[in-house]
Short mmCIF file of C-alpha atoms in Angstrom, two decimals:
data_model
loop_
_atom_site.label_atom_id
_atom_site.label_comp_id
_atom_site.label_asym_id
_atom_site.label_seq_id
_atom_site.Cartn_x
_atom_site.Cartn_y
_atom_site.Cartn_z
CA GLN A 76 16.43 -6.00 -6.99
CA VAL A 77 14.32 -3.66 -4.88
CA GLN A 78 13.48 -4.25 -1.24
CA LEU A 79 10.33 -2.69 0.16
CA VAL A 80 10.17 -2.15 3.91
CA GLU A 81 6.82 -1.37 5.53
CA SER A 82 6.15 0.19 8.89
CA GLY A 83 3.23 1.57 10.86
CA GLY A 84 0.84 -1.33 11.33
CA GLY A 85 -0.72 -2.17 14.67
CA LEU A 86 -3.88 -2.39 16.73
CA VAL A 87 -6.44 0.40 16.72
CA GLN A 88 -10.05 0.79 17.79
CA ALA A 89 -12.80 1.25 15.23
CA GLY A 90 -12.99 4.86 14.13
CA GLY A 91 -9.31 5.40 14.73
CA SER A 92 -6.45 6.14 12.36
CA LEU A 93 -3.20 4.54 11.31
CA ARG A 94 -0.46 5.54 8.92
CA LEU A 95 1.48 2.98 6.90
CA SER A 96 4.79 3.80 5.29
CA CYS A 97 6.86 1.93 2.75
CA ALA A 98 10.41 2.70 1.71
CA ALA A 99 12.10 1.28 -1.36
CA SER A 100 15.80 0.43 -1.20
CA ARG A 101 16.50 2.26 -4.47
CA SER A 102 14.75 4.26 -7.13
CA ILE A 103 12.25 2.39 -9.24
CA PHE A 104 12.36 2.80 -12.99
CA LYS A 105 9.71 5.12 -14.34
CA PRO A 106 6.97 5.03 -15.20
CA ASN A 107 5.89 2.99 -12.21
CA VAL A 108 3.08 2.45 -9.78
CA MET A 109 3.37 2.05 -6.03
CA GLY A 110 0.64 1.15 -3.66
CA TRP A 111 -0.95 -1.00 -1.04
CA TYR A 112 -2.78 -4.30 -1.10
CA ARG A 113 -4.27 -6.30 1.75
CA GLN A 114 -5.05 -9.90 2.49
CA THR A 115 -7.04 -11.80 5.08
CA PRO A 116 -6.81 -15.57 5.72
CA GLY A 117 -8.46 -17.61 3.02
CA LYS A 118 -8.95 -14.68 0.68
CA GLN A 119 -7.07 -13.31 -2.28
CA ARG A 120 -4.89 -10.27 -1.95
CA GLU A 121 -6.88 -7.20 -2.92
CA LEU A 122 -6.01 -3.71 -4.04
CA VAL A 123 -6.39 -0.94 -1.48
CA ALA A 124 -4.84 2.08 -3.19
CA THR A 125 -2.20 2.84 -5.78
CA MET A 126 -0.47 5.89 -7.16
CA THR A 127 1.54 6.13 -10.35
CA SER A 128 4.76 8.07 -10.73
CA GLY A 129 2.57 10.59 -12.55
CA GLU A 130 0.43 10.87 -9.39
CA SER A 131 -2.70 9.21 -10.75
CA THR A 132 -4.50 7.38 -7.96
CA ASN A 133 -6.78 4.39 -7.75
CA TYR A 134 -8.73 3.36 -4.66
CA SER A 135 -10.83 0.39 -3.75
CA ASP A 136 -14.46 1.42 -3.34
CA SER A 137 -14.36 0.12 0.23
CA VAL A 138 -11.74 2.69 1.29
CA LYS A 139 -12.65 5.73 -0.78
CA GLY A 140 -13.08 8.78 1.38
CA ARG A 141 -11.33 7.14 4.34
CA PHE A 142 -7.84 6.31 3.09
CA ALA A 143 -5.37 8.58 1.33
CA ILE A 144 -2.26 7.51 -0.54
CA SER A 145 0.75 9.70 -1.14
CA ARG A 146 4.30 9.24 -2.30
CA ASP A 147 7.61 11.00 -2.29
CA ASN A 148 9.49 10.10 -5.45
CA ALA A 149 12.68 11.75 -4.23
CA LYS A 150 12.71 9.50 -1.15
CA ASN A 151 11.22 6.42 -2.87
CA THR A 152 8.46 6.17 -0.29
CA VAL A 153 4.72 5.61 -0.38
CA THR A 154 2.37 6.28 2.52
CA LEU A 155 -1.18 5.23 3.28
CA GLN A 156 -3.11 7.36 5.74
CA MET A 157 -6.04 5.34 7.05
CA SER A 158 -8.89 7.04 8.89
CA SER A 159 -12.31 6.00 10.16
CA LEU A 160 -11.03 2.45 10.38
CA LYS A 161 -13.51 -0.41 10.53
CA PRO A 162 -13.10 -3.97 11.81
CA GLU A 163 -13.36 -5.17 8.20
CA ASP A 164 -10.14 -3.27 7.43
CA THR A 165 -8.29 -5.82 9.53
CA ALA A 166 -5.73 -7.53 7.29
CA VAL A 167 -2.08 -7.86 6.46
CA TYR A 168 -1.18 -4.86 4.33
CA TYR A 169 1.47 -5.24 1.64
CA CYS A 170 3.41 -2.54 -0.13
CA ASN A 171 3.85 -3.05 -3.87
CA ALA A 172 5.97 -1.40 -6.53
CA ARG A 173 5.71 -2.22 -10.21
CA GLU A 174 7.66 -0.85 -13.11
CA LEU A 175 5.45 0.02 -16.07
CA THR A 176 8.15 -0.97 -18.53
CA ILE A 177 8.72 -3.84 -20.91
CA ALA A 178 10.44 -5.80 -18.14
CA GLY A 179 7.68 -4.85 -15.70
CA ASP A 180 9.49 -5.93 -12.54
CA ASN A 181 7.13 -6.31 -9.60
CA TYR A 182 8.14 -6.04 -5.94
CA TRP A 183 6.39 -6.80 -2.65
CA GLY A 184 7.07 -5.89 0.94
CA GLN A 185 6.91 -8.42 3.75
CA GLY A 186 3.54 -7.19 4.99
CA THR A 187 2.39 -5.42 8.13
CA GLN A 188 -0.57 -6.41 10.28
CA VAL A 189 -3.40 -3.96 10.83
CA THR A 190 -6.01 -4.98 13.39
CA VAL A 191 -9.12 -2.90 14.03
CA SER A 192 -11.09 -3.81 17.14
CA SER A 193 -14.79 -3.15 17.49
#
């Protein structure tokens, strides 16, 4: 079992920046994908950004050009640098790790609140 621990959420004014970090308790079998999703009350969880162990990235159209994902495979961490934040970015952000293997184990963090004030 893998535990994912997020940090870095908080309150920021519109136009500001925040950095989210996620650390996995152990190495994740490769190939894999790690990333960030977000959820607001009454809505489904949605993809924000992901990066594979081969460093291919995928971003939601709503965050392209403002958010940047990175990872350190040696440290089992994934980071989301968020800039030019908007009130509509307010959500609980969840770290995710998924093994791209036959078993395909999927792990979630506990979530961290990001609030952007106008």
